[in-house]
Amino acid sequence: MASTVLGAPRAEHHPGDRIGTGEPRPRLSWTVLDAPYGWRQGAYEVRVDPEGPAAQGGAPAVWLSGRTEGADSVLVPWPAPPLASRDRRAVRVRVWGADGPDEGPSPWSPPLTVEAGLLSPADWTARMVGPDGGRDPAAPERTALLRGAFELPAPPAYARLYATARGLYELELNGARVGDDVLAPGWTSYRRRLRYQTYDVTDLLRAGPNLLGARLADGWFRGRIGYGGGTRDVYGDRTGLLAQLEAVCSDGTAVRFCTGGDWRWAPGPEPRASLYDGEHHDARLEPPGWSLPQDGALPCGPRDAGIWRAVRSAADFDPRTLRAPTGPAVRHTQDVAPVAVTVSPSGRTVLDFGQNLVGRLRLRLRGGRAARGTAVTVRHAEVLQGGELCTRPLRQAEATDRYVLAGRPEEVWEPRFTFHGFRYAEVDGWPGPLDPADVTARVIGSDLRRTGWFGCSDEDVNRLHENVVWSMRGNFVDVPTDCPQRDERLGWTGDIQVFTPTAAFLYDCSGMLASWLADLAADQYADGTVPLIVPEIPTPEWLPAWPMAVWGDAAVLMPWELYRAYGDEGLLRDRYASARAWVDRVLAGGTDGSTGRQLGDWLDPAAPPDDPWAARTDAGLVAAAYAARSAQVLADTAGVLGERADAERYRAAAAGARGRFTERYTTGDGRLTSDSQTAYALALVFGLLPEDRAERAGRRLAELVAADGHHIATGFAGTPVICEALTRAGALDDAYRLLRQRECPSWLYPVTRGATTVWERWDSLLPDGTVNPGEMTSFNHYALGAVADWLHTRVAGLSPAAPGWRRILVAPRPGGGLTWARARHETPYGTADIRWRLSGGRRLDVEFTVPHGTTAEVRLPGLAPYEVVPGTHRAGVDLPQ
């Protein structure tokens, strides 16, 4: 009989070993990699071993939970004594089966290492320090260098560096880069929540003098963000660094070194470091060896006179705002080489990377002494117009990097404090012939673990799905942004709200989005109104802060979708007050179209370029539909959390909202007052109509789609639900024809025009080859890619039937001429996948895998639903004529 084999446990939503966790009681999860057919967990035991400096001398003993009865293996409560700050533990798990004779436990799993960060404000003795003056009038976006020196009496045995910044920072210790993250500490609602990072720096320290240096830039904290000219100093007018290094030496000596008044700063070699406008680096201004110990005691030796100045401490910094990350850092995730180098009609050198991506270029330059002072300029764009970079869609973002050579034989440079959305890069001033091998596009984004895949027999649909993946990668840069290229790049609440089911299938974004939802709650107004953008920034007058349906509903619908994907009741509990405040605000009035202007079905394809608000669907109808939906989801949330009185209250509120929707937005002949695809799709998927009217609404929706020639006629509100609505209405063929339409507007029209990401508009590139003249013309915008959820759940037929995939629904719906489809998802319990093939036009053969710890409900055409246990299964049916 096969033995039971476990993978290493996980803590919270972290993918592996974790240092610097902010949870004193991190929940544990584990997966069964192999077990006998039909095996089910009946009990488990957790072993916790001390590690690190605390394991020396009077360390706590090994802790064992003992055999604990239960089948749970996902987000199991921490069973051991809580972690204190800096505690380090190795965690192992073993399990027993639930059926048959007790044959003893499985072998212990591989260990998980979990280490607590600084869990109390009192743990911090460092001070936030930064440059002593304001902006340099000659270079208002110039970076700063900071450094401080200390000594170790003996080689280090163990060392941690805890750090964050107001602005963006990179650390160097004895001349070596600390960590591999970029754009740290990320973007949060800084006044209320500032993330810090924890680094293992043991191998970078040495006995004797050591030097810790930092590069500091404006970033989101002080840099220009927002529309047009944007807004500076949104969170403060001075950048700063907070760093606390703690080391235990081989002789047992403990050393703590912190940012404070003895630190020094100097202007950095970047006269400009701007998220929107790009980075300018003058290599001649880089102080040689600035982060290396020299002449023993530093930071300020005789040779530094006039260069390094005393820092200024930030008196207003509050350590109670510090938070450990719950999601992964932003990192370089891929390198892309140019696929072509061309000369534009104006004689400019243009590199094509073959993929619209987010990141920056790494340049390798060979000019030597003769090239000292030569400036190499790089401009970025997503598309070409007439063979030239088309930068108009960037609006007022310059997206231009510049490097001035120092004159060394070889110089390698990559910007540190900016990023761009681009497929094409124009290079000017290159010393000598440009070798494409010397230019690399470095893709950056939140380093999320991929969990979902899809494929089918239509290569254009596959390209569409790949475009969705690339758009998610490019817009998950610490916060879920709308677009990555122009003077915006903001955390629009509505965009991620409609995309969350797709996002949670494709990547493990639980920790990242949990952090963002904490910012949403922090920025939420006292009356329950949710800002359109999180973290909140000043917005133009045409975007006042009133309750906006679809967008504000993120407070309710996103926690619920994440609960469905990951089974995390803790997230529901954490965000419950925020969700309730939003629904109470909605029920009090203001989002039914009677108060304030609604975004509604934003970017309806019929909207003219200069009026994206225009839509065929009444914005009040959209708002009323979402009011009913959020009230029902909040009732369901209250039920899960055991809030019985709230559950009853909001169920009644949802029923009342549905009744008002029917009364106000339906006509005597059973139609909706907005006779549009979006109106019927929302009504059907949100369950807003009585059964008889729902049947008529389904028929009318199919009629409208057919009358439109199976062209899409929905914007941000209707697009995520249109195919699902048709499926529920029994119009599966119409849903497939809508999906596979290639004329504009449609999902596949951009694919036929060479798109490699999802566009903001259905016609961002017009059929005549010109770029849409509207200001809202991004070529990397994931919202309309929410159709991928239908590809996963209906085309392939794989979805959660219970929260966290504890039960799985296997229910493919073949059609549209597809001959095969497949999907795979890494559930919290392990891999679930499905593969189906259609032969002879009627024979459907399905193979699917159910992970241990789950069961699956199988629904195939012509068969009664049935349940299966973990394992790989096959089934075949003849489809009805």
mmCIF file with all atom_site columns, N, CA, C and O in Angstrom, residues 168 170 177 180-184 275 278-279 330-332 334-336 353 357-363 378 380 401 413-422 425 439-445 477:
data_model
loop_
_atom_site.group_PDB
_atom_site.id
_atom_site.type_symbol
_atom_site.label_atom_id
_atom_site.label_alt_id
_atom_site.label_comp_id
_atom_site.label_asym_id
_atom_site.label_entity_id
_atom_site.label_seq_id
_atom_site.pdbx_PDB_ins_code
_atom_site.Cartn_x
_atom_site.Cartn_y
_atom_site.Cartn_z
_atom_site.occupancy
_atom_site.B_iso_or_equiv
_atom_site.pdbx_formal_charge
_atom_site.auth_seq_id
_atom_site.auth_comp_id
_atom_site.auth_asym_id
_atom_site.auth_atom_id
_atom_site.pdbx_PDB_model_num
ATOM 1   N N  . LEU A 1 168 ? 10.889 55.442 -1.569  1.00 0.00 ? 168 LEU A N  1
ATOM 2   C CA . LEU A 1 168 ? 11.400 54.147 -1.991  1.00 0.00 ? 168 LEU A CA 1
ATOM 3   C C  . LEU A 1 168 ? 12.850 54.034 -1.560  1.00 0.00 ? 168 LEU A C  1
ATOM 4   O O  . LEU A 1 168 ? 13.587 55.025 -1.550  1.00 0.00 ? 168 LEU A O  1
ATOM 5   N N  . GLU A 1 170 ? 16.568 51.375 -1.374  1.00 0.00 ? 170 GLU A N  1
ATOM 6   C CA . GLU A 1 170 ? 17.384 50.175 -1.575  1.00 0.00 ? 170 GLU A CA 1
ATOM 7   C C  . GLU A 1 170 ? 18.558 50.258 -0.619  1.00 0.00 ? 170 GLU A C  1
ATOM 8   O O  . GLU A 1 170 ? 19.143 51.333 -0.422  1.00 0.00 ? 170 GLU A O  1
ATOM 9   N N  . ARG A 1 177 ? 24.334 44.585 -2.343  1.00 0.00 ? 177 ARG A N  1
ATOM 10  C CA . ARG A 1 177 ? 22.890 44.840 -2.326  1.00 0.00 ? 177 ARG A CA 1
ATOM 11  C C  . ARG A 1 177 ? 22.226 43.960 -1.283  1.00 0.00 ? 177 ARG A C  1
ATOM 12  O O  . ARG A 1 177 ? 22.488 42.754 -1.186  1.00 0.00 ? 177 ARG A O  1
ATOM 13  N N  . ASP A 1 180 ? 16.404 41.255 -2.684  1.00 0.00 ? 180 ASP A N  1
ATOM 14  C CA . ASP A 1 180 ? 16.178 41.247 -4.128  1.00 0.00 ? 180 ASP A CA 1
ATOM 15  C C  . ASP A 1 180 ? 14.861 41.912 -4.492  1.00 0.00 ? 180 ASP A C  1
ATOM 16  O O  . ASP A 1 180 ? 14.382 41.801 -5.616  1.00 0.00 ? 180 ASP A O  1
ATOM 17  N N  . ASP A 1 181 ? 14.233 42.612 -3.537  1.00 0.00 ? 181 ASP A N  1
ATOM 18  C CA . ASP A 1 181 ? 12.977 43.278 -3.826  1.00 0.00 ? 181 ASP A CA 1
ATOM 19  C C  . ASP A 1 181 ? 13.247 44.625 -4.474  1.00 0.00 ? 181 ASP A C  1
ATOM 20  O O  . ASP A 1 181 ? 14.340 45.180 -4.392  1.00 0.00 ? 181 ASP A O  1
ATOM 21  N N  . VAL A 1 182 ? 12.243 45.147 -5.158  1.00 0.00 ? 182 VAL A N  1
ATOM 22  C CA . VAL A 1 182 ? 12.337 46.455 -5.790  1.00 0.00 ? 182 VAL A CA 1
ATOM 23  C C  . VAL A 1 182 ? 11.120 47.277 -5.375  1.00 0.00 ? 182 VAL A C  1
ATOM 24  O O  . VAL A 1 182 ? 10.094 46.744 -4.940  1.00 0.00 ? 182 VAL A O  1
ATOM 25  N N  . LEU A 1 183 ? 11.250 48.585 -5.482  1.00 0.00 ? 183 LEU A N  1
ATOM 26  C CA . LEU A 1 183 ? 10.182 49.515 -5.135  1.00 0.00 ? 183 LEU A CA 1
ATOM 27  C C  . LEU A 1 183 ? 9.715  49.329 -3.696  1.00 0.00 ? 183 LEU A C  1
ATOM 28  O O  . LEU A 1 183 ? 8.539  49.542 -3.367  1.00 0.00 ? 183 LEU A O  1
ATOM 29  N N  . ALA A 1 184 ? 10.616 48.922 -2.814  1.00 0.00 ? 184 ALA A N  1
ATOM 30  C CA . ALA A 1 184 ? 10.277 48.770 -1.401  1.00 0.00 ? 184 ALA A CA 1
ATOM 31  C C  . ALA A 1 184 ? 10.177 50.163 -0.760  1.00 0.00 ? 184 ALA A C  1
ATOM 32  O O  . ALA A 1 184 ? 10.901 51.074 -1.147  1.00 0.00 ? 184 ALA A O  1
ATOM 33  N N  . LEU A 1 275 ? 8.249  58.035 -10.771 1.00 0.00 ? 275 LEU A N  1
ATOM 34  C CA . LEU A 1 275 ? 7.497  56.871 -11.221 1.00 0.00 ? 275 LEU A CA 1
ATOM 35  C C  . LEU A 1 275 ? 6.893  57.087 -12.597 1.00 0.00 ? 275 LEU A C  1
ATOM 36  O O  . LEU A 1 275 ? 6.839  56.161 -13.413 1.00 0.00 ? 275 LEU A O  1
ATOM 37  N N  . GLY A 1 278 ? 10.229 58.802 -15.252 1.00 0.00 ? 278 GLY A N  1
ATOM 38  C CA . GLY A 1 278 ? 11.429 58.015 -15.485 1.00 0.00 ? 278 GLY A CA 1
ATOM 39  C C  . GLY A 1 278 ? 12.583 58.444 -14.599 1.00 0.00 ? 278 GLY A C  1
ATOM 40  O O  . GLY A 1 278 ? 12.460 59.329 -13.744 1.00 0.00 ? 278 GLY A O  1
ATOM 41  N N  . GLU A 1 279 ? 13.703 57.790 -14.810 1.00 0.00 ? 279 GLU A N  1
ATOM 42  C CA . GLU A 1 279 ? 14.872 57.985 -13.952 1.00 0.00 ? 279 GLU A CA 1
ATOM 43  C C  . GLU A 1 279 ? 16.055 58.459 -14.778 1.00 0.00 ? 279 GLU A C  1
ATOM 44  O O  . GLU A 1 279 ? 16.322 57.917 -15.856 1.00 0.00 ? 279 GLU A O  1
ATOM 45  N N  . VAL A 1 330 ? 7.609  43.123 -4.509  1.00 0.00 ? 330 VAL A N  1
ATOM 46  C CA . VAL A 1 330 ? 7.796  43.351 -5.939  1.00 0.00 ? 330 VAL A CA 1
ATOM 47  C C  . VAL A 1 330 ? 9.224  42.940 -6.280  1.00 0.00 ? 330 VAL A C  1
ATOM 48  O O  . VAL A 1 330 ? 10.172 43.340 -5.599  1.00 0.00 ? 330 VAL A O  1
ATOM 49  N N  . ARG A 1 331 ? 9.366  42.148 -7.335  1.00 0.00 ? 331 ARG A N  1
ATOM 50  C CA . ARG A 1 331 ? 10.692 41.663 -7.729  1.00 0.00 ? 331 ARG A CA 1
ATOM 51  C C  . ARG A 1 331 ? 10.799 41.611 -9.253  1.00 0.00 ? 331 ARG A C  1
ATOM 52  O O  . ARG A 1 331 ? 9.796  41.710 -9.965  1.00 0.00 ? 331 ARG A O  1
ATOM 53  N N  . HIS A 1 332 ? 12.005 41.410 -9.725  1.00 0.00 ? 332 HIS A N  1
ATOM 54  C CA . HIS A 1 332 ? 12.190 41.043 -11.125 1.00 0.00 ? 332 HIS A CA 1
ATOM 55  C C  . HIS A 1 332 ? 11.730 39.604 -11.281 1.00 0.00 ? 332 HIS A C  1
ATOM 56  O O  . HIS A 1 332 ? 12.197 38.715 -10.565 1.00 0.00 ? 332 HIS A O  1
ATOM 57  N N  . GLN A 1 334 ? 11.163 38.134 -14.659 1.00 0.00 ? 334 GLN A N  1
ATOM 58  C CA . GLN A 1 334 ? 11.472 37.566 -15.970 1.00 0.00 ? 334 GLN A CA 1
ATOM 59  C C  . GLN A 1 334 ? 12.318 38.557 -16.751 1.00 0.00 ? 334 GLN A C  1
ATOM 60  O O  . GLN A 1 334 ? 12.205 39.771 -16.573 1.00 0.00 ? 334 GLN A O  1
ATOM 61  N N  . ASP A 1 335 ? 13.175 38.043 -17.600 1.00 0.00 ? 335 ASP A N  1
ATOM 62  C CA . ASP A 1 335 ? 13.932 38.862 -18.551 1.00 0.00 ? 335 ASP A CA 1
ATOM 63  C C  . ASP A 1 335 ? 13.410 38.581 -19.952 1.00 0.00 ? 335 ASP A C  1
ATOM 64  O O  . ASP A 1 335 ? 13.142 37.427 -20.311 1.00 0.00 ? 335 ASP A O  1
ATOM 65  N N  . VAL A 1 336 ? 13.255 39.643 -20.741 1.00 0.00 ? 336 VAL A N  1
ATOM 66  C CA . VAL A 1 336 ? 12.769 39.517 -22.116 1.00 0.00 ? 336 VAL A CA 1
ATOM 67  C C  . VAL A 1 336 ? 13.760 40.202 -23.040 1.00 0.00 ? 336 VAL A C  1
ATOM 68  O O  . VAL A 1 336 ? 14.111 41.376 -22.837 1.00 0.00 ? 336 VAL A O  1
ATOM 69  N N  . PHE A 1 353 ? 10.116 44.353 -28.101 1.00 0.00 ? 353 PHE A N  1
ATOM 70  C CA . PHE A 1 353 ? 10.295 43.207 -27.209 1.00 0.00 ? 353 PHE A CA 1
ATOM 71  C C  . PHE A 1 353 ? 9.224  42.136 -27.419 1.00 0.00 ? 353 PHE A C  1
ATOM 72  O O  . PHE A 1 353 ? 9.210  41.134 -26.695 1.00 0.00 ? 353 PHE A O  1
ATOM 73  N N  . LEU A 1 357 ? 4.780  44.740 -21.684 1.00 0.00 ? 357 LEU A N  1
ATOM 74  C CA . LEU A 1 357 ? 5.185  44.287 -20.364 1.00 0.00 ? 357 LEU A CA 1
ATOM 75  C C  . LEU A 1 357 ? 5.359  45.476 -19.438 1.00 0.00 ? 357 LEU A C  1
ATOM 76  O O  . LEU A 1 357 ? 5.251  46.635 -19.839 1.00 0.00 ? 357 LEU A O  1
ATOM 77  N N  . VAL A 1 358 ? 5.666  45.192 -18.192 1.00 0.00 ? 358 VAL A N  1
ATOM 78  C CA . VAL A 1 358 ? 5.900  46.227 -17.187 1.00 0.00 ? 358 VAL A CA 1
ATOM 79  C C  . VAL A 1 358 ? 7.247  45.978 -16.549 1.00 0.00 ? 358 VAL A C  1
ATOM 80  O O  . VAL A 1 358 ? 7.534  44.864 -16.086 1.00 0.00 ? 358 VAL A O  1
ATOM 81  N N  . GLY A 1 359 ? 8.068  47.003 -16.532 1.00 0.00 ? 359 GLY A N  1
ATOM 82  C CA . GLY A 1 359 ? 9.393  46.884 -15.953 1.00 0.00 ? 359 GLY A CA 1
ATOM 83  C C  . GLY A 1 359 ? 10.280 48.020 -16.400 1.00 0.00 ? 359 GLY A C  1
ATOM 84  O O  . GLY A 1 359 ? 9.845  49.158 -16.553 1.00 0.00 ? 359 GLY A O  1
ATOM 85  N N  . ARG A 1 360 ? 11.537 47.710 -16.656 1.00 0.00 ? 360 ARG A N  1
ATOM 86  C CA . ARG A 1 360 ? 12.493 48.704 -17.145 1.00 0.00 ? 360 ARG A CA 1
ATOM 87  C C  . ARG A 1 360 ? 13.610 47.984 -17.875 1.00 0.00 ? 360 ARG A C  1
ATOM 88  O O  . ARG A 1 360 ? 13.694 46.741 -17.836 1.00 0.00 ? 360 ARG A O  1
ATOM 89  N N  . LEU A 1 361 ? 14.469 48.726 -18.541 1.00 0.00 ? 361 LEU A N  1
ATOM 90  C CA . LEU A 1 361 ? 15.541 48.143 -19.339 1.00 0.00 ? 361 LEU A CA 1
ATOM 91  C C  . LEU A 1 361 ? 16.836 48.084 -18.551 1.00 0.00 ? 361 LEU A C  1
ATOM 92  O O  . LEU A 1 361 ? 17.161 49.003 -17.789 1.00 0.00 ? 361 LEU A O  1
ATOM 93  N N  . ARG A 1 362 ? 17.576 47.027 -18.771 1.00 0.00 ? 362 ARG A N  1
ATOM 94  C CA . ARG A 1 362 ? 18.959 46.936 -18.288 1.00 0.00 ? 362 ARG A CA 1
ATOM 95  C C  . ARG A 1 362 ? 19.870 47.129 -19.486 1.00 0.00 ? 362 ARG A C  1
ATOM 96  O O  . ARG A 1 362 ? 19.742 46.414 -20.500 1.00 0.00 ? 362 ARG A O  1
ATOM 97  N N  . LEU A 1 363 ? 20.772 48.093 -19.383 1.00 0.00 ? 363 LEU A N  1
ATOM 98  C CA . LEU A 1 363 ? 21.678 48.442 -20.467 1.00 0.00 ? 363 LEU A CA 1
ATOM 99  C C  . LEU A 1 363 ? 23.095 48.014 -20.117 1.00 0.00 ? 363 LEU A C  1
ATOM 100 O O  . LEU A 1 363 ? 23.559 48.231 -18.990 1.00 0.00 ? 363 LEU A O  1
ATOM 101 N N  . VAL A 1 378 ? 16.366 56.649 -23.190 1.00 0.00 ? 378 VAL A N  1
ATOM 102 C CA . VAL A 1 378 ? 15.425 55.582 -23.535 1.00 0.00 ? 378 VAL A CA 1
ATOM 103 C C  . VAL A 1 378 ? 14.006 56.090 -23.313 1.00 0.00 ? 378 VAL A C  1
ATOM 104 O O  . VAL A 1 378 ? 13.658 56.529 -22.212 1.00 0.00 ? 378 VAL A O  1
ATOM 105 N N  . HIS A 1 380 ? 9.782  55.088 -23.853 1.00 0.00 ? 380 HIS A N  1
ATOM 106 C CA . HIS A 1 380 ? 8.977  53.863 -23.830 1.00 0.00 ? 380 HIS A CA 1
ATOM 107 C C  . HIS A 1 380 ? 7.576  54.129 -24.359 1.00 0.00 ? 380 HIS A C  1
ATOM 108 O O  . HIS A 1 380 ? 7.014  55.210 -24.156 1.00 0.00 ? 380 HIS A O  1
ATOM 109 N N  . ASP A 1 401 ? 13.949 57.370 -19.495 1.00 0.00 ? 401 ASP A N  1
ATOM 110 C CA . ASP A 1 401 ? 15.121 57.131 -18.660 1.00 0.00 ? 401 ASP A CA 1
ATOM 111 C C  . ASP A 1 401 ? 16.368 57.661 -19.367 1.00 0.00 ? 401 ASP A C  1
ATOM 112 O O  . ASP A 1 401 ? 16.444 57.660 -20.607 1.00 0.00 ? 401 ASP A O  1
ATOM 113 N N  . TRP A 1 413 ? 23.629 49.303 -16.299 1.00 0.00 ? 413 TRP A N  1
ATOM 114 C CA . TRP A 1 413 ? 22.704 50.147 -15.529 1.00 0.00 ? 413 TRP A CA 1
ATOM 115 C C  . TRP A 1 413 ? 21.264 49.727 -15.772 1.00 0.00 ? 413 TRP A C  1
ATOM 116 O O  . TRP A 1 413 ? 20.883 49.362 -16.881 1.00 0.00 ? 413 TRP A O  1
ATOM 117 N N  . GLU A 1 414 ? 20.528 49.798 -14.691 1.00 0.00 ? 414 GLU A N  1
ATOM 118 C CA . GLU A 1 414 ? 19.077 49.582 -14.726 1.00 0.00 ? 414 GLU A CA 1
ATOM 119 C C  . GLU A 1 414 ? 18.452 50.549 -13.737 1.00 0.00 ? 414 GLU A C  1
ATOM 120 O O  . GLU A 1 414 ? 18.960 50.705 -12.622 1.00 0.00 ? 414 GLU A O  1
ATOM 121 N N  . PRO A 1 415 ? 17.389 51.245 -14.099 1.00 0.00 ? 415 PRO A N  1
ATOM 122 C CA . PRO A 1 415 ? 16.744 52.147 -13.141 1.00 0.00 ? 415 PRO A CA 1
ATOM 123 C C  . PRO A 1 415 ? 16.311 51.398 -11.885 1.00 0.00 ? 415 PRO A C  1
ATOM 124 O O  . PRO A 1 415 ? 15.997 50.205 -11.922 1.00 0.00 ? 415 PRO A O  1
ATOM 125 N N  . ARG A 1 416 ? 16.289 52.101 -10.781 1.00 0.00 ? 416 ARG A N  1
ATOM 126 C CA . ARG A 1 416 ? 15.908 51.504 -9.503  1.00 0.00 ? 416 ARG A CA 1
ATOM 127 C C  . ARG A 1 416 ? 14.519 51.935 -9.037  1.00 0.00 ? 416 ARG A C  1
ATOM 128 O O  . ARG A 1 416 ? 13.834 51.175 -8.366  1.00 0.00 ? 416 ARG A O  1
ATOM 129 N N  . PHE A 1 417 ? 14.137 53.172 -9.338  1.00 0.00 ? 417 PHE A N  1
ATOM 130 C CA . PHE A 1 417 ? 12.994 53.768 -8.667  1.00 0.00 ? 417 PHE A CA 1
ATOM 131 C C  . PHE A 1 417 ? 11.898 54.192 -9.641  1.00 0.00 ? 417 PHE A C  1
ATOM 132 O O  . PHE A 1 417 ? 11.162 55.144 -9.379  1.00 0.00 ? 417 PHE A O  1
ATOM 133 N N  . THR A 1 418 ? 11.776 53.486 -10.757 1.00 0.00 ? 418 THR A N  1
ATOM 134 C CA . THR A 1 418 ? 10.699 53.757 -11.698 1.00 0.00 ? 418 THR A CA 1
ATOM 135 C C  . THR A 1 418 ? 10.313 52.465 -12.390 1.00 0.00 ? 418 THR A C  1
ATOM 136 O O  . THR A 1 418 ? 11.006 51.437 -12.264 1.00 0.00 ? 418 THR A O  1
ATOM 137 N N  . PHE A 1 419 ? 9.217  52.490 -13.110 1.00 0.00 ? 419 PHE A N  1
ATOM 138 C CA . PHE A 1 419 ? 8.839  51.373 -13.976 1.00 0.00 ? 419 PHE A CA 1
ATOM 139 C C  . PHE A 1 419 ? 7.978  51.923 -15.096 1.00 0.00 ? 419 PHE A C  1
ATOM 140 O O  . PHE A 1 419 ? 7.394  53.007 -14.984 1.00 0.00 ? 419 PHE A O  1
ATOM 141 N N  . HIS A 1 420 ? 7.899  51.181 -16.166 1.00 0.00 ? 420 HIS A N  1
ATOM 142 C CA . HIS A 1 420 ? 7.173  51.620 -17.355 1.00 0.00 ? 420 HIS A CA 1
ATOM 143 C C  . HIS A 1 420 ? 6.344  50.468 -17.899 1.00 0.00 ? 420 HIS A C  1
ATOM 144 O O  . HIS A 1 420 ? 6.699  49.295 -17.744 1.00 0.00 ? 420 HIS A O  1
ATOM 145 N N  . GLY A 1 421 ? 5.241  50.821 -18.569 1.00 0.00 ? 421 GLY A N  1
ATOM 146 C CA . GLY A 1 421 ? 4.487  49.848 -19.340 1.00 0.00 ? 421 GLY A CA 1
ATOM 147 C C  . GLY A 1 421 ? 4.826  50.056 -20.806 1.00 0.00 ? 421 GLY A C  1
ATOM 148 O O  . GLY A 1 421 ? 4.599  51.130 -21.360 1.00 0.00 ? 421 GLY A O  1
ATOM 149 N N  . PHE A 1 422 ? 5.386  49.031 -21.460 1.00 0.00 ? 422 PHE A N  1
ATOM 150 C CA . PHE A 1 422 ? 5.880  49.231 -22.819 1.00 0.00 ? 422 PHE A CA 1
ATOM 151 C C  . PHE A 1 422 ? 6.072  47.903 -23.536 1.00 0.00 ? 422 PHE A C  1
ATOM 152 O O  . PHE A 1 422 ? 6.264  46.862 -22.920 1.00 0.00 ? 422 PHE A O  1
ATOM 153 N N  . ALA A 1 425 ? 10.834 50.393 -27.161 1.00 0.00 ? 425 ALA A N  1
ATOM 154 C CA . ALA A 1 425 ? 11.736 51.344 -26.525 1.00 0.00 ? 425 ALA A CA 1
ATOM 155 C C  . ALA A 1 425 ? 12.584 52.001 -27.603 1.00 0.00 ? 425 ALA A C  1
ATOM 156 O O  . ALA A 1 425 ? 13.167 51.311 -28.456 1.00 0.00 ? 425 ALA A O  1
ATOM 157 N N  . VAL A 1 439 ? 20.747 44.888 -24.430 1.00 0.00 ? 439 VAL A N  1
ATOM 158 C CA . VAL A 1 439 ? 19.532 45.510 -23.886 1.00 0.00 ? 439 VAL A CA 1
ATOM 159 C C  . VAL A 1 439 ? 18.562 44.402 -23.480 1.00 0.00 ? 439 VAL A C  1
ATOM 160 O O  . VAL A 1 439 ? 18.202 43.555 -24.301 1.00 0.00 ? 439 VAL A O  1
ATOM 161 N N  . THR A 1 440 ? 18.131 44.428 -22.229 1.00 0.00 ? 440 THR A N  1
ATOM 162 C CA . THR A 1 440 ? 17.213 43.420 -21.708 1.00 0.00 ? 440 THR A CA 1
ATOM 163 C C  . THR A 1 440 ? 16.063 44.105 -20.999 1.00 0.00 ? 440 THR A C  1
ATOM 164 O O  . THR A 1 440 ? 16.286 45.028 -20.196 1.00 0.00 ? 440 THR A O  1
ATOM 165 N N  . ALA A 1 441 ? 14.857 43.679 -21.296 1.00 0.00 ? 441 ALA A N  1
ATOM 166 C CA . ALA A 1 441 ? 13.695 44.166 -20.552 1.00 0.00 ? 441 ALA A CA 1
ATOM 167 C C  . ALA A 1 441 ? 13.544 43.324 -19.295 1.00 0.00 ? 441 ALA A C  1
ATOM 168 O O  . ALA A 1 441 ? 13.438 42.097 -19.359 1.00 0.00 ? 441 ALA A O  1
ATOM 169 N N  . ARG A 1 442 ? 13.560 44.001 -18.176 1.00 0.00 ? 442 ARG A N  1
ATOM 170 C CA . ARG A 1 442 ? 13.445 43.331 -16.878 1.00 0.00 ? 442 ARG A CA 1
ATOM 171 C C  . ARG A 1 442 ? 12.008 43.487 -16.383 1.00 0.00 ? 442 ARG A C  1
ATOM 172 O O  . ARG A 1 442 ? 11.573 44.575 -15.983 1.00 0.00 ? 442 ARG A O  1
ATOM 173 N N  . VAL A 1 443 ? 11.249 42.397 -16.437 1.00 0.00 ? 443 VAL A N  1
ATOM 174 C CA . VAL A 1 443 ? 9.853  42.413 -16.016 1.00 0.00 ? 443 VAL A CA 1
ATOM 175 C C  . VAL A 1 443 ? 9.789  42.483 -14.498 1.00 0.00 ? 443 VAL A C  1
ATOM 176 O O  . VAL A 1 443 ? 10.483 41.730 -13.798 1.00 0.00 ? 443 VAL A O  1
ATOM 177 N N  . ILE A 1 444 ? 8.986  43.399 -13.970 1.00 0.00 ? 444 ILE A N  1
ATOM 178 C CA . ILE A 1 444 ? 8.802  43.480 -12.527 1.00 0.00 ? 444 ILE A CA 1
ATOM 179 C C  . ILE A 1 444 ? 7.326  43.384 -12.191 1.00 0.00 ? 444 ILE A C  1
ATOM 180 O O  . ILE A 1 444 ? 6.456  43.649 -13.013 1.00 0.00 ? 444 ILE A O  1
ATOM 181 N N  . GLY A 1 445 ? 7.054  42.996 -10.963 1.00 0.00 ? 445 GLY A N  1
ATOM 182 C CA . GLY A 1 445 ? 5.685  42.905 -10.461 1.00 0.00 ? 445 GLY A CA 1
ATOM 183 C C  . GLY A 1 445 ? 5.705  42.200 -9.120  1.00 0.00 ? 445 GLY A C  1
ATOM 184 O O  . GLY A 1 445 ? 6.732  41.660 -8.693  1.00 0.00 ? 445 GLY A O  1
ATOM 185 N N  . VAL A 1 477 ? 1.455  45.504 -9.153  1.00 0.00 ? 477 VAL A N  1
ATOM 186 C CA . VAL A 1 477 ? 2.750  46.038 -8.734  1.00 0.00 ? 477 VAL A CA 1
ATOM 187 C C  . VAL A 1 477 ? 2.539  46.624 -7.342  1.00 0.00 ? 477 VAL A C  1
ATOM 188 O O  . VAL A 1 477 ? 2.290  47.818 -7.172  1.00 0.00 ? 477 VAL A O  1
#
